PDB file of C-alpha atoms in Angstrom:
ATOM      1  CA  THR I  43     182.734-165.749 144.890  1.00  0.00           C
ATOM      2  CA  THR I  44     180.054-167.111 147.184  1.00  0.00           C
ATOM      3  CA  VAL I  45     178.604-166.186 150.551  1.00  0.00           C
ATOM      4  CA  GLU I  46     176.773-168.343 153.136  1.00  0.00           C
ATOM      5  CA  ILE I  47     173.736-166.583 154.634  1.00  0.00           C
ATOM      6  CA  GLY I  48     171.886-168.752 157.116  1.00  0.00           C
ATOM      7  CA  ASP I  49     171.684-172.156 155.483  1.00  0.00           C
ATOM      8  CA  GLN I  50     171.809-170.791 151.869  1.00  0.00           C
ATOM      9  CA  CYS I  51     174.785-170.252 149.643  1.00  0.00           C
ATOM     10  CA  TRP I  52     174.521-167.226 147.292  1.00  0.00           C
ATOM     11  CA  MET I  53     176.685-165.949 144.499  1.00  0.00           C
ATOM     12  CA  GLN I  54     178.447-162.761 145.648  1.00  0.00           C
ATOM     13  CA  GLU I  55     178.534-161.187 142.224  1.00  0.00           C
ATOM     14  CA  ASN I  56     176.002-160.613 139.491  1.00  0.00           C
ATOM     15  CA  LEU I  57     175.827-162.979 136.574  1.00  0.00           C
ATOM     16  CA  LYS I  58     177.389-162.005 133.259  1.00  0.00           C
ATOM     17  CA  VAL I  59     176.945-165.259 131.313  1.00  0.00           C
ATOM     18  CA  THR I  60     176.376-165.022 127.523  1.00  0.00           C
ATOM     19  CA  HIS I  61     175.444-168.705 126.956  1.00  0.00           C
ATOM     20  CA  TYR I  62     172.962-171.074 128.436  1.00  0.00           C
ATOM     21  CA  PRO I  63     174.388-174.047 130.375  1.00  0.00           C
ATOM     22  CA  ASN I  64     173.974-176.223 127.251  1.00  0.00           C
ATOM     23  CA  GLY I  65     176.224-173.917 125.242  1.00  0.00           C
ATOM     24  CA  ASP I  66     173.550-172.090 123.227  1.00  0.00           C
ATOM     25  CA  ALA I  67     174.186-168.371 122.917  1.00  0.00           C
ATOM     26  CA  ILE I  68     171.860-165.940 124.536  1.00  0.00           C
ATOM     27  CA  PRO I  69     170.924-163.187 122.095  1.00  0.00           C
ATOM     28  CA  ASN I  70     172.789-159.977 122.876  1.00  0.00           C
ATOM     29  CA  VAL I  71     170.379-157.119 122.091  1.00  0.00           C
ATOM     30  CA  THR I  72     172.112-153.682 122.128  1.00  0.00           C
ATOM     31  CA  ASP I  73     169.611-151.698 120.055  1.00  0.00           C
ATOM     32  CA  ASN I  74     166.969-149.799 122.115  1.00  0.00           C
ATOM     33  CA  THR I  75     164.212-150.377 119.641  1.00  0.00           C
ATOM     34  CA  ALA I  76     164.956-154.054 119.355  1.00  0.00           C
ATOM     35  CA  TRP I  77     164.923-154.377 123.112  1.00  0.00           C
ATOM     36  CA  GLY I  78     161.733-152.380 123.345  1.00  0.00           C
ATOM     37  CA  ASN I  79     160.087-154.758 120.848  1.00  0.00           C
ATOM     38  CA  LEU I  80     160.794-157.803 123.084  1.00  0.00           C
ATOM     39  CA  GLY I  81     157.741-159.250 124.695  1.00  0.00           C
ATOM     40  CA  ASP I  82     157.410-159.545 128.452  1.00  0.00           C
ATOM     41  CA  ASN I  83     156.968-163.363 128.085  1.00  0.00           C
ATOM     42  CA  ASN I  84     158.771-166.645 128.407  1.00  0.00           C
ATOM     43  CA  THR I  85     160.190-166.757 124.895  1.00  0.00           C
ATOM     44  CA  ASP I  86     161.958-163.446 124.055  1.00  0.00           C
ATOM     45  CA  ASP I  87     165.436-164.271 125.287  1.00  0.00           C
ATOM     46  CA  ALA I  88     167.994-161.436 125.465  1.00  0.00           C
ATOM     47  CA  TYR I  89     170.755-159.972 127.568  1.00  0.00           C
ATOM     48  CA  CYS I  90     172.744-156.810 127.499  1.00  0.00           C
ATOM     49  CA  PHE I  91     175.033-154.815 129.708  1.00  0.00           C
ATOM     50  CA  TYR I  92     174.030-151.493 131.246  1.00  0.00           C
ATOM     51  CA  ASN I  93     174.551-148.822 128.577  1.00  0.00           C
ATOM     52  CA  ASN I  94     175.981-151.627 126.419  1.00  0.00           C
ATOM     53  CA  GLN I  95     179.260-151.556 128.353  1.00  0.00           C
ATOM     54  CA  PRO I  96     180.464-155.190 128.463  1.00  0.00           C
ATOM     55  CA  ASN I  97     182.995-154.454 131.162  1.00  0.00           C
ATOM     56  CA  SER I  98     180.209-153.332 133.522  1.00  0.00           C
ATOM     57  CA  GLU I  99     180.887-154.213 137.157  1.00  0.00           C
ATOM     58  CA  TYR I 100     177.118-154.697 137.510  1.00  0.00           C
ATOM     59  CA  GLY I 101     177.007-157.884 135.485  1.00  0.00           C
ATOM     60  CA  ALA I 102     174.539-158.394 132.652  1.00  0.00           C
ATOM     61  CA  LEU I 103     170.810-157.560 132.432  1.00  0.00           C
ATOM     62  CA  TYR I 104     168.532-160.354 131.280  1.00  0.00           C
ATOM     63  CA  THR I 105     164.938-160.656 130.098  1.00  0.00           C
ATOM     64  CA  TYR I 106     162.886-163.091 132.182  1.00  0.00           C
ATOM     65  CA  ALA I 107     162.799-165.485 129.285  1.00  0.00           C
ATOM     66  CA  ALA I 108     166.638-165.571 129.217  1.00  0.00           C
ATOM     67  CA  ALA I 109     166.893-165.920 132.971  1.00  0.00           C
ATOM     68  CA  ILE I 110     164.602-168.941 133.108  1.00  0.00           C
ATOM     69  CA  ALA I 111     165.995-170.425 129.871  1.00  0.00           C
ATOM     70  CA  ASP I 112     162.591-170.627 128.200  1.00  0.00           C
ATOM     71  CA  ASN I 113     160.651-172.310 130.954  1.00  0.00           C
ATOM     72  CA  TRP I 114     163.625-174.521 131.881  1.00  0.00           C
ATOM     73  CA  GLN I 115     163.892-176.063 128.426  1.00  0.00           C
ATOM     74  CA  ARG I 116     167.686-175.549 128.331  1.00  0.00           C
ATOM     75  CA  ASP I 117     168.447-176.558 131.963  1.00  0.00           C
ATOM     76  CA  ASN I 118     170.669-179.323 132.952  1.00  0.00           C
ATOM     77  CA  THR I 119     168.718-179.550 136.166  1.00  0.00           C
ATOM     78  CA  ASP I 120     165.302-178.242 137.216  1.00  0.00           C
ATOM     79  CA  GLY I 121     165.362-174.498 137.959  1.00  0.00           C
ATOM     80  CA  GLN I 122     168.885-173.916 136.673  1.00  0.00           C
ATOM     81  CA  GLY I 123     167.935-171.319 134.094  1.00  0.00           C
ATOM     82  CA  ILE I 124     171.029-169.414 132.932  1.00  0.00           C
ATOM     83  CA  CYS I 125     172.949-170.247 136.062  1.00  0.00           C
ATOM     84  CA  PRO I 126     176.170-172.239 135.901  1.00  0.00           C
ATOM     85  CA  ASP I 127     176.066-176.000 136.642  1.00  0.00           C
ATOM     86  CA  GLY I 128     175.413-176.654 140.318  1.00  0.00           C
ATOM     87  CA  TRP I 129     173.417-173.358 140.713  1.00  0.00           C
ATOM     88  CA  HIS I 130     169.774-172.361 140.095  1.00  0.00           C
ATOM     89  CA  LEU I 131     167.737-169.227 139.837  1.00  0.00           C
ATOM     90  CA  PRO I 132     166.324-168.656 143.312  1.00  0.00           C
ATOM     91  CA  THR I 133     162.600-169.085 143.877  1.00  0.00           C
ATOM     92  CA  ASP I 134     160.571-166.330 145.521  1.00  0.00           C
ATOM     93  CA  GLY I 135     160.471-168.578 148.613  1.00  0.00           C
ATOM     94  CA  GLU I 136     164.271-168.685 148.739  1.00  0.00           C
ATOM     95  CA  TRP I 137     164.358-164.878 148.523  1.00  0.00           C
ATOM     96  CA  THR I 138     161.721-164.756 151.319  1.00  0.00           C
ATOM     97  CA  ASP I 139     163.876-167.102 153.437  1.00  0.00           C
ATOM     98  CA  LEU I 140     166.866-164.937 152.881  1.00  0.00           C
ATOM     99  CA  ALA I 141     165.003-161.744 153.852  1.00  0.00           C
ATOM    100  CA  ASN I 142     163.481-163.444 156.929  1.00  0.00           C
ATOM    101  CA  TYR I 143     166.973-164.689 158.031  1.00  0.00           C
ATOM    102  CA  LEU I 144     168.254-161.124 157.822  1.00  0.00           C
ATOM    103  CA  GLY I 145     165.452-159.777 159.955  1.00  0.00           C
ATOM    104  CA  GLY I 146     162.624-159.195 157.491  1.00  0.00           C
ATOM    105  CA  SER I 147     162.090-157.358 154.275  1.00  0.00           C
ATOM    106  CA  SER I 148     162.260-153.976 155.917  1.00  0.00           C
ATOM    107  CA  VAL I 149     165.925-154.339 156.886  1.00  0.00           C
ATOM    108  CA  ALA I 150     167.256-157.164 154.678  1.00  0.00           C
ATOM    109  CA  GLY I 151     168.063-154.887 151.739  1.00  0.00           C
ATOM    110  CA  GLY I 152     170.416-152.703 153.825  1.00  0.00           C
ATOM    111  CA  LYS I 153     172.167-155.800 155.181  1.00  0.00           C
ATOM    112  CA  MET I 154     172.681-156.999 151.575  1.00  0.00           C
ATOM    113  CA  LYS I 155     173.720-153.707 149.951  1.00  0.00           C
ATOM    114  CA  GLU I 156     177.340-152.717 149.476  1.00  0.00           C
ATOM    115  CA  ALA I 157     178.041-149.989 152.069  1.00  0.00           C
ATOM    116  CA  GLY I 158     179.275-146.561 150.998  1.00  0.00           C
ATOM    117  CA  THR I 159     178.775-144.666 147.810  1.00  0.00           C
ATOM    118  CA  SER I 160     181.351-146.211 145.404  1.00  0.00           C
ATOM    119  CA  HIS I 161     178.436-147.667 143.439  1.00  0.00           C
ATOM    120  CA  TRP I 162     175.289-146.637 145.349  1.00  0.00           C
ATOM    121  CA  GLN I 163     174.061-143.028 145.168  1.00  0.00           C
ATOM    122  CA  SER I 164     174.380-140.976 148.401  1.00  0.00           C
ATOM    123  CA  PRO I 165     173.155-141.315 151.037  1.00  0.00           C
ATOM    124  CA  ASN I 166     172.823-145.120 150.812  1.00  0.00           C
ATOM    125  CA  THR I 167     171.039-145.049 154.168  1.00  0.00           C
ATOM    126  CA  GLY I 168     170.926-148.379 155.997  1.00  0.00           C
ATOM    127  CA  ALA I 169     173.501-150.150 153.900  1.00  0.00           C
ATOM    128  CA  THR I 170     175.772-152.306 156.032  1.00  0.00           C
ATOM    129  CA  ASN I 171     176.448-155.353 153.856  1.00  0.00           C
ATOM    130  CA  GLU I 172     176.682-157.317 157.096  1.00  0.00           C
ATOM    131  CA  SER I 173     175.441-160.345 155.125  1.00  0.00           C
ATOM    132  CA  GLY I 174     178.368-160.206 152.754  1.00  0.00           C
ATOM    133  CA  PHE I 175     175.953-160.346 149.766  1.00  0.00           C
ATOM    134  CA  THR I 176     177.403-157.064 148.352  1.00  0.00           C
ATOM    135  CA  ALA I 177     174.354-156.091 146.234  1.00  0.00           C
ATOM    136  CA  LEU I 178     175.161-153.536 143.542  1.00  0.00           C
ATOM    137  CA  PRO I 179     172.726-151.155 141.783  1.00  0.00           C
ATOM    138  CA  GLY I 180     172.795-152.395 138.246  1.00  0.00           C
ATOM    139  CA  GLY I 181     169.465-150.746 137.255  1.00  0.00           C
ATOM    140  CA  PHE I 182     167.293-152.272 134.490  1.00  0.00           C
ATOM    141  CA  ARG I 183     166.426-151.883 130.839  1.00  0.00           C
ATOM    142  CA  SER I 184     162.838-151.032 129.942  1.00  0.00           C
ATOM    143  CA  LEU I 185     160.828-153.321 127.809  1.00  0.00           C
ATOM    144  CA  ASN I 186     158.829-150.235 126.652  1.00  0.00           C
ATOM    145  CA  ASP I 187     161.577-148.441 124.774  1.00  0.00           C
ATOM    146  CA  GLY I 188     164.924-150.134 125.547  1.00  0.00           C
ATOM    147  CA  SER I 189     166.158-147.262 127.689  1.00  0.00           C
ATOM    148  CA  PHE I 190     168.370-147.890 130.687  1.00  0.00           C
ATOM    149  CA  TYR I 191     167.271-146.789 134.151  1.00  0.00           C
ATOM    150  CA  TYR I 192     168.421-146.547 137.757  1.00  0.00           C
ATOM    151  CA  THR I 193     172.015-147.595 137.767  1.00  0.00           C
ATOM    152  CA  GLY I 194     173.453-146.339 141.003  1.00  0.00           C
ATOM    153  CA  SER I 195     170.154-146.356 142.813  1.00  0.00           C
ATOM    154  CA  HIS I 196     168.362-149.693 142.179  1.00  0.00           C
ATOM    155  CA  GLY I 197     169.284-153.347 141.798  1.00  0.00           C
ATOM    156  CA  TYR I 198     166.909-155.968 140.487  1.00  0.00           C
ATOM    157  CA  TRP I 199     167.084-159.747 140.803  1.00  0.00           C
ATOM    158  CA  TRP I 200     164.833-162.311 139.016  1.00  0.00           C
ATOM    159  CA  SER I 201     163.261-165.239 140.858  1.00  0.00           C
ATOM    160  CA  ALA I 202     162.283-168.562 139.323  1.00  0.00           C
ATOM    161  CA  THR I 203     158.704-168.125 140.534  1.00  0.00           C
ATOM    162  CA  GLU I 204     156.245-167.079 137.871  1.00  0.00           C
ATOM    163  CA  PHE I 205     153.378-164.700 138.639  1.00  0.00           C
ATOM    164  CA  GLY I 206     150.669-165.513 136.141  1.00  0.00           C
ATOM    165  CA  SER I 207     151.366-166.669 132.646  1.00  0.00           C
ATOM    166  CA  ASN I 208     153.950-164.142 131.588  1.00  0.00           C
ATOM    167  CA  LEU I 209     155.387-162.387 134.687  1.00  0.00           C
ATOM    168  CA  ALA I 210     157.760-163.381 137.400  1.00  0.00           C
ATOM    169  CA  TRP I 211     158.516-162.316 140.961  1.00  0.00           C
ATOM    170  CA  TYR I 212     161.671-160.276 141.322  1.00  0.00           C
ATOM    171  CA  ARG I 213     163.442-158.583 144.147  1.00  0.00           C
ATOM    172  CA  GLN I 214     164.796-155.052 144.244  1.00  0.00           C
TER     173      GLN I 214
END
């Protein structure tokens, strides 16, 4: 499902792909210690589901290396990363354009979040989902110890824009 916001087309659900666009499998790392041993770099590819529940409605969680497909090595087109054909991992500039279209970063999150408390913890103040983006709080998995954090209260989305040699911009 997709949604048009301004002049951009966004996926309306979180990714849950298990293979790169070229068909190579993304390593599924379920063990906390193994996840914690992954480097915060562009080569330690991995995905998992929150609390290792494959039927998670929040989609999958990916390391940055998996999201960008090892510096675009596995892309069919520039910037595609793990995204299906015809899609790409948004740049930080595209995230900024989205936030600006929705009235700036101080209000964009609420306009993108699913309203109510079916997924988001109460009180979910400011959530209107008037953009139709329907952001869900899938949390994250720590690279320190492999523990899962913040489902129900935080959502995190990678960008294709690197920050330094081994970090990337993301939105929450």
